[in-house]
mmCIF file of C-alpha atoms and ligand atoms in Angstrom:
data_model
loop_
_atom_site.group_PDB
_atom_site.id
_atom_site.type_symbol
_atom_site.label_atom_id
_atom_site.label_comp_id
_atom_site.label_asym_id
_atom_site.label_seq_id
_atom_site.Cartn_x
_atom_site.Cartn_y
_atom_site.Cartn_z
ATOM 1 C CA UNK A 1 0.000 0.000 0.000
ATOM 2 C CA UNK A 2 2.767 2.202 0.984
ATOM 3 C CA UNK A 3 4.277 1.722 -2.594
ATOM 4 C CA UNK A 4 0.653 2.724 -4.566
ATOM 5 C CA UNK A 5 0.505 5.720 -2.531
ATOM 6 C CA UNK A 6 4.393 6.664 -3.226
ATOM 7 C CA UNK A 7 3.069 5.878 -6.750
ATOM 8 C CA UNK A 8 0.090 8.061 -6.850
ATOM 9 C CA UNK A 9 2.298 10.870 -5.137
ATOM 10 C CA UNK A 10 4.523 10.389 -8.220
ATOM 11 C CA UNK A 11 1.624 10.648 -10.559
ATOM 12 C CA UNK A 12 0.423 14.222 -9.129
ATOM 13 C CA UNK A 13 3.872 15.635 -9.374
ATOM 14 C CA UNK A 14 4.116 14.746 -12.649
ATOM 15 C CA UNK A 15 0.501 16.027 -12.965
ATOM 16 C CA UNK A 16 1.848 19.301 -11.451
ATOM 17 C CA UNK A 17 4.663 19.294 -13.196
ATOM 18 C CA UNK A 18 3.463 18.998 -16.857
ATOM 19 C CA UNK A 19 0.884 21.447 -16.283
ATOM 20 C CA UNK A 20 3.811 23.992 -15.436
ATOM 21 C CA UNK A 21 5.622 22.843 -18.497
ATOM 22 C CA UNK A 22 1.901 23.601 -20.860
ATOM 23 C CA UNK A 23 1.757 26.827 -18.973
ATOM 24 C CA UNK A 24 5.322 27.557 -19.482
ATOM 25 C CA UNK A 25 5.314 26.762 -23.603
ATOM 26 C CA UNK A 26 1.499 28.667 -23.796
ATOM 27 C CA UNK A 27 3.704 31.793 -22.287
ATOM 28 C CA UNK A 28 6.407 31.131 -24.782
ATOM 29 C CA UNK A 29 4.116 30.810 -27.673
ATOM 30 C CA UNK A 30 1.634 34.097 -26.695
ATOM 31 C CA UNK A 31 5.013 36.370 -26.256
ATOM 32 C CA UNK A 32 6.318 34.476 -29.768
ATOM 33 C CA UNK A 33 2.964 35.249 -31.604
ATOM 34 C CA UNK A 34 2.831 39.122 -30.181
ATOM 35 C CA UNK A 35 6.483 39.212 -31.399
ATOM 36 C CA UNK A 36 5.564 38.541 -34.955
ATOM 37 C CA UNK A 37 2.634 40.830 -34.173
ATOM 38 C CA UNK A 38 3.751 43.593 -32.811
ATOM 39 C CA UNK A 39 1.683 43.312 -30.155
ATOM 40 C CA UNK A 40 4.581 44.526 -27.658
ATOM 41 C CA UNK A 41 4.407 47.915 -26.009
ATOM 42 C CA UNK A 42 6.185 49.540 -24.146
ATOM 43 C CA UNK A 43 4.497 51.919 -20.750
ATOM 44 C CA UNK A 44 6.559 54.671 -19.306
ATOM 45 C CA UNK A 45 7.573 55.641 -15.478
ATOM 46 C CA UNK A 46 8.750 59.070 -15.061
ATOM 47 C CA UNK A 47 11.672 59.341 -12.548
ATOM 48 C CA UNK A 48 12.275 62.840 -10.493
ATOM 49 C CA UNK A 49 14.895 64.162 -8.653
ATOM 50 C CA UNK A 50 14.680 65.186 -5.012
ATOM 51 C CA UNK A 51 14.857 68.632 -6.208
ATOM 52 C CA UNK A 52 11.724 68.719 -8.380
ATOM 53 C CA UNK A 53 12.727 67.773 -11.532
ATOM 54 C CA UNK A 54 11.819 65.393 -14.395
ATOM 55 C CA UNK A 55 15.511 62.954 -14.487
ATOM 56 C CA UNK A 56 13.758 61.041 -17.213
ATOM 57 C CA UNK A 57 11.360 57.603 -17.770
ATOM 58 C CA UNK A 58 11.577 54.138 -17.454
ATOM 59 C CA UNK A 59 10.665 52.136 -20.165
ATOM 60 C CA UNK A 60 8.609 48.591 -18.988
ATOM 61 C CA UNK A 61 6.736 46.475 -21.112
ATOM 62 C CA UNK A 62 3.773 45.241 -21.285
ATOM 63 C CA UNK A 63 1.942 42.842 -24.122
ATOM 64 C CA UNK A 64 -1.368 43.712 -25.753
ATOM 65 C CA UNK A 65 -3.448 40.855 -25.842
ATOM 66 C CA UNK A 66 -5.982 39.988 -28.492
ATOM 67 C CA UNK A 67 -8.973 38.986 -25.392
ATOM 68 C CA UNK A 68 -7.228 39.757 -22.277
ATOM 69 C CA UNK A 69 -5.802 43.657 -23.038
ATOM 70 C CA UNK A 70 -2.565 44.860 -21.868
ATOM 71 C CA UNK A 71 -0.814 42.172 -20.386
ATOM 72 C CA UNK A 72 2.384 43.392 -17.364
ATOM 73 C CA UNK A 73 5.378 41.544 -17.331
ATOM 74 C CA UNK A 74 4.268 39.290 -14.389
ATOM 75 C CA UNK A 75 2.020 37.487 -16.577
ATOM 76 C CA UNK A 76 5.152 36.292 -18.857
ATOM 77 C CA UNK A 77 8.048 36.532 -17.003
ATOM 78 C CA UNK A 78 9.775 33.667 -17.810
ATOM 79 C CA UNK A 79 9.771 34.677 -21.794
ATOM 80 C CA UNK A 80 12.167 37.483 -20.926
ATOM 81 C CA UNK A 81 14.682 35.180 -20.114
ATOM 82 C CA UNK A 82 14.688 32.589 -22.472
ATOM 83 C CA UNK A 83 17.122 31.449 -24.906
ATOM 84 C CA UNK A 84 15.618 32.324 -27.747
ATOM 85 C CA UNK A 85 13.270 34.943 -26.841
ATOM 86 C CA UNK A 86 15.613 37.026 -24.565
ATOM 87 C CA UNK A 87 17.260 39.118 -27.451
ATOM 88 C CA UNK A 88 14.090 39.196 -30.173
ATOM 89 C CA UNK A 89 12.058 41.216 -26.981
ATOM 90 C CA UNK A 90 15.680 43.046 -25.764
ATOM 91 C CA UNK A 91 15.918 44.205 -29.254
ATOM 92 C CA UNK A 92 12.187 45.506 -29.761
ATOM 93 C CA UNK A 93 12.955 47.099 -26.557
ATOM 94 C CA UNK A 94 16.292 48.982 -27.254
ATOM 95 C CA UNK A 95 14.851 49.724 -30.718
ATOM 96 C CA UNK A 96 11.321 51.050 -29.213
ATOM 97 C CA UNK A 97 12.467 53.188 -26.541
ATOM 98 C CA UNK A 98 15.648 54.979 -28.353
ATOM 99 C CA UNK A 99 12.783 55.737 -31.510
ATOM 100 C CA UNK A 100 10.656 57.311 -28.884
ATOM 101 C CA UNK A 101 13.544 58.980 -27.047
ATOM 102 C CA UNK A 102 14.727 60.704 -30.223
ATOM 103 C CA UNK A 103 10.892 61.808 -30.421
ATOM 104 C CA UNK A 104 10.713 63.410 -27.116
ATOM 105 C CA UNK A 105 14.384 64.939 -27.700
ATOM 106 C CA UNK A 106 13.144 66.494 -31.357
ATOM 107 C CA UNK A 107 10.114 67.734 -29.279
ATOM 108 C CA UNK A 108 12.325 69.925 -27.172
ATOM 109 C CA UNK A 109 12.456 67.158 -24.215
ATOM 110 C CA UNK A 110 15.672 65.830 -23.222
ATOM 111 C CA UNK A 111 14.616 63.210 -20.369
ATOM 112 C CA UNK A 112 17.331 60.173 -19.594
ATOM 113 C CA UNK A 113 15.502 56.947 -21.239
ATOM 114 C CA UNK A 114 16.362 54.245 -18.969
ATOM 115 C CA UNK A 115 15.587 50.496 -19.880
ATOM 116 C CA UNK A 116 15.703 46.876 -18.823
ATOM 117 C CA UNK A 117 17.649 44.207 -20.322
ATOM 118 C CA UNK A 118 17.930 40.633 -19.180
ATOM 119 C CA UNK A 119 20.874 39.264 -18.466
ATOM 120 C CA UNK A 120 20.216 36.645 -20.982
ATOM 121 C CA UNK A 121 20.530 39.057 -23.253
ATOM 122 C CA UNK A 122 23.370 40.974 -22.099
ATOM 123 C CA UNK A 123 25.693 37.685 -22.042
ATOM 124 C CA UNK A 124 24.874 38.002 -25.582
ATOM 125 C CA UNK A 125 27.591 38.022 -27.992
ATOM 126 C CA UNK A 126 25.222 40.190 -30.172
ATOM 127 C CA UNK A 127 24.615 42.562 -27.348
ATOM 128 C CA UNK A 128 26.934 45.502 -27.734
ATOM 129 C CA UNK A 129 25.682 45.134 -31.907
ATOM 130 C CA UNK A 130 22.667 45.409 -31.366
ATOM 131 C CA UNK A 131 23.196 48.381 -28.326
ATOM 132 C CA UNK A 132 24.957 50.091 -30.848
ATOM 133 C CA UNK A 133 22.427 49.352 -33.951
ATOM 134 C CA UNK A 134 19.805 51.169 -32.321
ATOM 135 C CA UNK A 135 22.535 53.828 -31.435
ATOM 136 C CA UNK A 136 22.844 54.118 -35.095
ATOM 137 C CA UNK A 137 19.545 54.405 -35.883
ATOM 138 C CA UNK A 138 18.621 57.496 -33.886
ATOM 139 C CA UNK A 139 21.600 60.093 -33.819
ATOM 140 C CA UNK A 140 19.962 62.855 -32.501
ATOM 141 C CA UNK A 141 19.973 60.732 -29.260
ATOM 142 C CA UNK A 142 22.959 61.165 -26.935
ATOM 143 C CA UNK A 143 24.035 57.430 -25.665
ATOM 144 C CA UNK A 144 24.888 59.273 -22.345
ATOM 145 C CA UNK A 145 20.221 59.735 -22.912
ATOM 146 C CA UNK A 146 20.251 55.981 -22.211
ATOM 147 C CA UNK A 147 20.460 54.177 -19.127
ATOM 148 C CA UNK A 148 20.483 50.003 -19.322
ATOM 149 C CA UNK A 149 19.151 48.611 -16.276
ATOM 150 C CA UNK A 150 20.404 45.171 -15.042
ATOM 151 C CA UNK A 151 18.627 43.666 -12.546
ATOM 152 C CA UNK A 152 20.442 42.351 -9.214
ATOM 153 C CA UNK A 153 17.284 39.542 -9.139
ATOM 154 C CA UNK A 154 18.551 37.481 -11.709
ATOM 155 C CA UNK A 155 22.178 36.112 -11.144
ATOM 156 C CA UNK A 156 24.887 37.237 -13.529
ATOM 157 C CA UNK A 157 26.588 33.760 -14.516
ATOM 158 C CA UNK A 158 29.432 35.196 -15.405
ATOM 159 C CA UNK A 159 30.435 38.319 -13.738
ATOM 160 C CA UNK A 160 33.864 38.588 -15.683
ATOM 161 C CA UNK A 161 31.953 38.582 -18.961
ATOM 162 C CA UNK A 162 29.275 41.196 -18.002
ATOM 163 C CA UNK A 163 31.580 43.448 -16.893
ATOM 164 C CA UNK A 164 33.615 43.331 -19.934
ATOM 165 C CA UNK A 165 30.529 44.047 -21.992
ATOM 166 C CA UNK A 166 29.348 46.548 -19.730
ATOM 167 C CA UNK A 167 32.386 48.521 -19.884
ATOM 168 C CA UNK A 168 32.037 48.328 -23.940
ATOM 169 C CA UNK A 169 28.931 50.024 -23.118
ATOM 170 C CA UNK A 170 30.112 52.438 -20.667
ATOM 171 C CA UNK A 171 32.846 53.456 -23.344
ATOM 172 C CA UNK A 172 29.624 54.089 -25.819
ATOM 173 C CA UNK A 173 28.295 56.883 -23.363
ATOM 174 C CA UNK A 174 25.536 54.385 -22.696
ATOM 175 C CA UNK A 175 24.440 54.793 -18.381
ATOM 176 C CA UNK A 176 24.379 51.374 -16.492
ATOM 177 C CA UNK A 177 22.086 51.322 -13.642
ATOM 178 C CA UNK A 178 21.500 48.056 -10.915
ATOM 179 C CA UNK A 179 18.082 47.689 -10.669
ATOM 180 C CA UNK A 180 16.526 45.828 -7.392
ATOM 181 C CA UNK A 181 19.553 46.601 -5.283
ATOM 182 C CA UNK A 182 19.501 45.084 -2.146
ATOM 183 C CA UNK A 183 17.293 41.660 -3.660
ATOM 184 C CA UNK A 184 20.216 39.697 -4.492
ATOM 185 C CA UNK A 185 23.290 38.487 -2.668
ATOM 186 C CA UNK A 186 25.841 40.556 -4.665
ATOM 187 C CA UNK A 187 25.492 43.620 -4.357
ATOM 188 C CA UNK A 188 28.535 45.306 -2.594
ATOM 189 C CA UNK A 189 30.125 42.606 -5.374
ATOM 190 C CA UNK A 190 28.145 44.465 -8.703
ATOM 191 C CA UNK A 191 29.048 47.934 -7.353
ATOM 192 C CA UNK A 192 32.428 46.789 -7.161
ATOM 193 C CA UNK A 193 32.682 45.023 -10.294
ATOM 194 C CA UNK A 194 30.844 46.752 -12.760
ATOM 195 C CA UNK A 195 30.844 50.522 -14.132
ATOM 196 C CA UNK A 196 27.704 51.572 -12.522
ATOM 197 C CA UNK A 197 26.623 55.224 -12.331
ATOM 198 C CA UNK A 198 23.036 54.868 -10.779
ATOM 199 C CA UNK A 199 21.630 52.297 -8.042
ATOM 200 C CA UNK A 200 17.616 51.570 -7.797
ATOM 201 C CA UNK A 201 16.728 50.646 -4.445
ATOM 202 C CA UNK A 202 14.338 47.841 -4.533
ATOM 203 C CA UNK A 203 10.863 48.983 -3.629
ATOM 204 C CA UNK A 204 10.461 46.323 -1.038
ATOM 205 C CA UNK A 205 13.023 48.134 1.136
ATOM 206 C CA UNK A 206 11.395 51.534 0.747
ATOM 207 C CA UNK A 207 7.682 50.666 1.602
ATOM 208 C CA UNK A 208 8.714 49.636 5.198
ATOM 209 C CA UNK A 209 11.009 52.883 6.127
ATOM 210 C CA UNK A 210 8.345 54.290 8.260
ATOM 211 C CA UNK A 211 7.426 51.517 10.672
ATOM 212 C CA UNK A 212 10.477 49.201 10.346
ATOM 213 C CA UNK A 213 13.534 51.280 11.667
ATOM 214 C CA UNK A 214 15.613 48.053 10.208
ATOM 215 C CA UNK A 215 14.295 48.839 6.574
ATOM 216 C CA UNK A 216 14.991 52.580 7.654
ATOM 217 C CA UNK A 217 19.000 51.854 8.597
ATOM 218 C CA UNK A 218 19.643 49.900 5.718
ATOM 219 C CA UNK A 219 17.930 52.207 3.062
ATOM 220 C CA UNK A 220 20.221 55.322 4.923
ATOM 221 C CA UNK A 221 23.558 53.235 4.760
ATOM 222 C CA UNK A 222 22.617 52.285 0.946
ATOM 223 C CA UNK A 223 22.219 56.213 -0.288
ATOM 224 C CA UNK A 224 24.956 57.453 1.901
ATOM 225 C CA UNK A 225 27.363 54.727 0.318
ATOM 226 C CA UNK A 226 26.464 55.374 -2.576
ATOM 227 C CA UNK A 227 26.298 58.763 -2.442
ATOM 228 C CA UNK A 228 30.081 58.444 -0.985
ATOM 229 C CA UNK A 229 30.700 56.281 -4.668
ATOM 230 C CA UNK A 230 29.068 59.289 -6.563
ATOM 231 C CA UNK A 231 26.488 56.995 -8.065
ATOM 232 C CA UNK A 232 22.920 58.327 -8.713
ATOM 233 C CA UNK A 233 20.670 56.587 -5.956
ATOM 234 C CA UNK A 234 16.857 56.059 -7.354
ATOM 235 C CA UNK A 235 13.902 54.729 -4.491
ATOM 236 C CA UNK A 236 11.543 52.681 -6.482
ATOM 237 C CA UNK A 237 8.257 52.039 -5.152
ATOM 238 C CA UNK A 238 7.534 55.245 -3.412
ATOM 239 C CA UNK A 239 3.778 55.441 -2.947
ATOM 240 C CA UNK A 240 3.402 58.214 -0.394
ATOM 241 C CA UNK A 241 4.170 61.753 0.006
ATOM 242 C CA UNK A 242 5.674 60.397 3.412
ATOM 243 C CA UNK A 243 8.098 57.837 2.126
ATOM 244 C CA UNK A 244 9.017 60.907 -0.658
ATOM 245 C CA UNK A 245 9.868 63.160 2.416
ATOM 246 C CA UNK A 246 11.934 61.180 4.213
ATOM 247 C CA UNK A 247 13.517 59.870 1.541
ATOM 248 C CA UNK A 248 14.526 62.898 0.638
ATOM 249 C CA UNK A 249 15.824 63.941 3.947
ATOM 250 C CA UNK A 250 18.173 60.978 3.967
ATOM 251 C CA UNK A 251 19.837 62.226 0.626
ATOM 252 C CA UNK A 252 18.011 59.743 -2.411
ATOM 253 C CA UNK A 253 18.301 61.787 -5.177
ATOM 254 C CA UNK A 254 15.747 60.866 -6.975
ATOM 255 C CA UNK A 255 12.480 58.903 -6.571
ATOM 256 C CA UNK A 256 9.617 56.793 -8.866
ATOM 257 C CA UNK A 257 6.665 55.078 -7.862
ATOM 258 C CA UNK A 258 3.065 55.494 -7.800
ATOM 259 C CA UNK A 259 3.326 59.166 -5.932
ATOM 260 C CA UNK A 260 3.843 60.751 -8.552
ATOM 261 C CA UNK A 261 2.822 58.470 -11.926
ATOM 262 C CA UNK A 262 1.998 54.815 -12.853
ATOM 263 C CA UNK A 263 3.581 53.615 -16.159
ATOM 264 C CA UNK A 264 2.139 55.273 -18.995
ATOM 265 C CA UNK A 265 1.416 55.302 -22.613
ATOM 266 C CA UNK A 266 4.498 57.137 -24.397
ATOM 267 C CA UNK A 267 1.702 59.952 -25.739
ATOM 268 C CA UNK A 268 1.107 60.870 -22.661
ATOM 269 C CA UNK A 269 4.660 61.788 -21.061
ATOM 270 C CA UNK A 270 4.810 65.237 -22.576
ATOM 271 C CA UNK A 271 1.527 66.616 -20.522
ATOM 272 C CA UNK A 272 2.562 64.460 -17.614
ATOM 273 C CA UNK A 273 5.722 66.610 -17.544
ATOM 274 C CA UNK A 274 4.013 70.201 -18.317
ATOM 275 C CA UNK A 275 1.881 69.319 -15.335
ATOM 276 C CA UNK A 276 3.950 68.189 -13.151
ATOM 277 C CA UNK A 277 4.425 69.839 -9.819
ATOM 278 C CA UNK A 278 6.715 68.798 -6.789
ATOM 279 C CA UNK A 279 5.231 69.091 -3.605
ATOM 280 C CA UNK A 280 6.523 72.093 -1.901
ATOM 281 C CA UNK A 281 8.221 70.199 0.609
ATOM 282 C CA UNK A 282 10.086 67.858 -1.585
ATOM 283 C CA UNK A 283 13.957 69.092 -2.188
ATOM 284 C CA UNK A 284 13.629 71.513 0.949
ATOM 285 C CA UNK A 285 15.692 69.573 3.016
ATOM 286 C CA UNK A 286 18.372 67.834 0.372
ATOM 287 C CA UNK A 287 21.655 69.928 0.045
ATOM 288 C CA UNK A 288 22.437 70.299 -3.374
ATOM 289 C CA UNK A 289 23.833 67.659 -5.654
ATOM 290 C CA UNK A 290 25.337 67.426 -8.967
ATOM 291 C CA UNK A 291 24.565 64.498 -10.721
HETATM 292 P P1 C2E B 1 11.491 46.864 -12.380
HETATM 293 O O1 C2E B 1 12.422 47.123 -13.488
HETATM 294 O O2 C2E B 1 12.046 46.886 -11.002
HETATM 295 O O3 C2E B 1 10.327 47.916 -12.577
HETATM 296 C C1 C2E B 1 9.579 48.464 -11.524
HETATM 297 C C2 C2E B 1 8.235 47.790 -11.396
HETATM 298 O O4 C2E B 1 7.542 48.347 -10.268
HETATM 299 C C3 C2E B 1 7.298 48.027 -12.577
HETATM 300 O O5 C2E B 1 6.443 46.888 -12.678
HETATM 301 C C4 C2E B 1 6.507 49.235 -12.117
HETATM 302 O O6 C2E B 1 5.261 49.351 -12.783
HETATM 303 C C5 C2E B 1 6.323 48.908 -10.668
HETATM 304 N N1 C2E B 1 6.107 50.109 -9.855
HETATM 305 C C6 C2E B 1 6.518 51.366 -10.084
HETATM 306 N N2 C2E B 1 6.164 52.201 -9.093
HETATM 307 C C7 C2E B 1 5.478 51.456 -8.198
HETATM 308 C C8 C2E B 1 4.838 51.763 -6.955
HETATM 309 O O7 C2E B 1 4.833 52.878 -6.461
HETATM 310 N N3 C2E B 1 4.255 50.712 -6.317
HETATM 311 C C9 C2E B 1 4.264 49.441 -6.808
HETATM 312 N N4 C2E B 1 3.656 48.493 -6.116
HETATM 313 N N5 C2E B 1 4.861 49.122 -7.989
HETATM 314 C C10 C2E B 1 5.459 50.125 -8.671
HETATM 315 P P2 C2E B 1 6.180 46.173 -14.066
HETATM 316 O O8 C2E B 1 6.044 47.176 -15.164
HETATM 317 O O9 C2E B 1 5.077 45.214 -13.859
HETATM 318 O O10 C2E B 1 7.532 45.395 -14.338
HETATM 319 C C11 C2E B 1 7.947 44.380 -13.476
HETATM 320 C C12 C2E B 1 9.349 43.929 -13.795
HETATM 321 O O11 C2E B 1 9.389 43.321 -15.099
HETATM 322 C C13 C2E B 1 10.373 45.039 -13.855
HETATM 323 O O12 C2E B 1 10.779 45.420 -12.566
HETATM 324 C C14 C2E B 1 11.470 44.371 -14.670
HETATM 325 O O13 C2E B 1 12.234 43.524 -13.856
HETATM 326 C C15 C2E B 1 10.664 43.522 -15.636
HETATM 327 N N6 C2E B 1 10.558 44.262 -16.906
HETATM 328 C C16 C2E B 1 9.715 45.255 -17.234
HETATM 329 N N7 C2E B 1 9.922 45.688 -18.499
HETATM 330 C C17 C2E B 1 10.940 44.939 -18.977
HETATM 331 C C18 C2E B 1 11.625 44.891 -20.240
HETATM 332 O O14 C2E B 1 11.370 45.672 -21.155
HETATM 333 N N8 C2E B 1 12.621 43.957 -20.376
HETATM 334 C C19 C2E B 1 12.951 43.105 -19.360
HETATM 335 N N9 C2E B 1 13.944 42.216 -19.574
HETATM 336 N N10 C2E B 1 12.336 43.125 -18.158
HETATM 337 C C20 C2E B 1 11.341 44.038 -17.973
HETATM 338 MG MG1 MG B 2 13.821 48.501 -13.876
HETATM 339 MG MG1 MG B 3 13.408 47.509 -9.850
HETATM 340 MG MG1 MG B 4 11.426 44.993 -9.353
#
C-alpha cells in the first residue's frame, strides 16, 4: 500500500509538473505570436529628482493581448529570459524606446531613457551590436540619454563577462544602472565590479522605512554609500508623500513610484511633464547635488 501511494504521489507531481511545463510553452508561444505581431508595447515611469525635476522615464513592457488587453510583465516573465526569446524582446525594446527617445528629444524634451535588459541578453555576444544598432539608428539621441538597467534579481553567470561588456557600453556613453539593489546576494560585489553610475533601491526596502527602523537603517547606509561612490541613488516604489519626504531627507536623489505616476502610454509623457508639480516640501531639506 505504501508503494501505490508513493506511486500516486509520483503521478500528481508529474501532474503538477506537466501542467507547469503547458503553462510555461502557452507563455512562450503568446510572447512568440505578439512578437511577430507587434503586439509589444512599451508603458513609461517618469523618474524625479529630489529637487523637483523630471531625471527622465523608465521604459517597462507590457503585451497587448488579443482577449485579455494589456498584459504586465508578471504574466510572462519567464519569456524574458529565455534562450531564444531574450534578445528578439531586448531588441524591440532597445529599438522602441531609443525611436521614442529621439521623439521626445526632437520635441524639445531631453529626459534620460532608462531600460531593462535581461541578463540573458546581455551575455549576448550580439549585445553591444545590437546596443549600438539602435545607437545608429537614432543620432539625434545622446548614448549618455540611455540608461540600461540590469537587474540584481537574476544572477549574472558570469560576472567577468558582463563586466567586460558593460564597460564596452560604458565606453559608448551608454548609463548602467543596478536595478533591485539590495534583492540579491551581490550587491557590494556588482558595485564593485561593474561601471555603474546609478543604483535603484528595490521597492520592497522603501515601503517599510516608516514603521520598520531596520528597513529605515539599511535604506540610509545604501544612499549614503552610494552617495560616498558618486552613483545616482533612485527609491523605487515610493507610494506616499511620506516615504518621498523622508527619503529625501536621507539624501536619495531621486524617486519613482506610484506618488507621482503609474507607467504610462508614451503619448502621454509630454503633458505628464508640463503638469507636473513637486510638492513644496520635496527638495527643501536635500543639500544640493550634482549628478
Ligand atoms: P522593475 O524594473 O524593477 O520595474 C519596476 C516595477 O515596479 C514596474 O512593474 C513598475 O510598474 C512597478 N512600480 C513602479 N512604481 C510602483 C509603486 O509605487 N508601487 C508598486 N507596487 N509598484 C510600482 P512592471 O512594469 O510590472 O515590471 C515588473 C518587472 O518586469 C520590472 O521590474 C522588470 O524587472 C521587468 N521588466 C519590465 N519591463 C521589462 C523589459 O522591457 N525587459 C525586461 N527584460 N524586463 C522588464
Ligand atoms: Mg527597472
Ligand atoms: Mg526595480
Ligand atoms: Mg522589481
Amino acid at each position: 500500500a505504501a508503494k501505490d501511494a508513493g506511486r500516486d504521489q509520483f503521478h500528481l507531481h508529474t501532474l503538477a509538473l506537466d501542467e507547469a511545463i503547458q503553462t510555461e510553452v502557452a507563455i512562450h508561444g503568446m510572447v512568440k505570436q505578439a512578437l511577430h505581431e507587434n503586439r509589444l508595447v512599451l508603458h513609461y515611469q517618469p523618474i524625479v529628482s529630489s529637487a523637483g525635476t523630471v531625471l527622465g522615464v523608465e521604459a517597462l513592457i507590457r503585451l497587448n493581448h488579443p482577449e485579455k488587453g494589456l498584459l504586465a510583465p508578471a504574466a510572462f516573465f519567464s519569456a524574458l529570459d529565455h534562450p531564444r526569446l531574450a534578445r528578439p524582446i531586448g531588441r524591440f525594446v532597445l529599438i522602441e524606446a531609443l525611436r521614442q527617445g529621439a521623439i521626445w528629444q526632437e520635441k524639445g524634451l531631453s529626459l534620460l531613457v532608462s531600460l531593462n535588459i535581461s541578463t540573458r541578453h546581455l551575455l549576448d555576444a550580439r549585445f553591444l551590436e545590437d546596443l549600438q544598432e539602435a545607437l545608429a539608428r537614432h543620432p539625434g539621441l545622446r548614448p549618455e540619454q540611455i540608461e540600461i538597467e540590469i537587474t540584481e534579481s537574476a544572477p549574472l553567470h558570469d560576472l567577468p563577462r558582463a563586466q567586460a561588456i558593460l564597460n564596452n557600453c560604458h565606453r559608448l556613453g551608454v548609463r548602467i544602472a543596478i536595478d533591485d539593489f539590495g534583492t540579491g546576494n551581490a550587491s557590494l560585489t556588482y558595485l564593485q565590479q561593474l561601471p555603474s553610475d546609478t543604483i535603484k533601491i528595490d521597492q520592497s526596502f522603501v515601503r517599510d522605512i516608516i514603521d520598520d527602523p531596520k528597513d529605515l537603517a539599511i535604506v540610509t547606509a545604501v544612499i549614503t554609500a552610494n552617495r560616498m561612490l558618486g552613483l545616482k541613488v533612485i527609491a523605487e516604489g515610493v507610494e506616499m508623500a511620506e516615504h518621498a519626504d523622508l527619503l529625501t531627507k536621507m539624501g536619495c536623489s531621486h524617486l519613482q513610484g506610484y506618488l507621482f505616476s503609474r507607467p504610462i502610454p508614451a503619448e502621454d509623457i509630454p503633458a505628464w511633464i508640463a503638469r507636473f508639480r513637486p510638492a513644496p516640501k520635496l527638495g527643501a531639506a536635500l543639500p544640493p547635488m550634482d549628478i
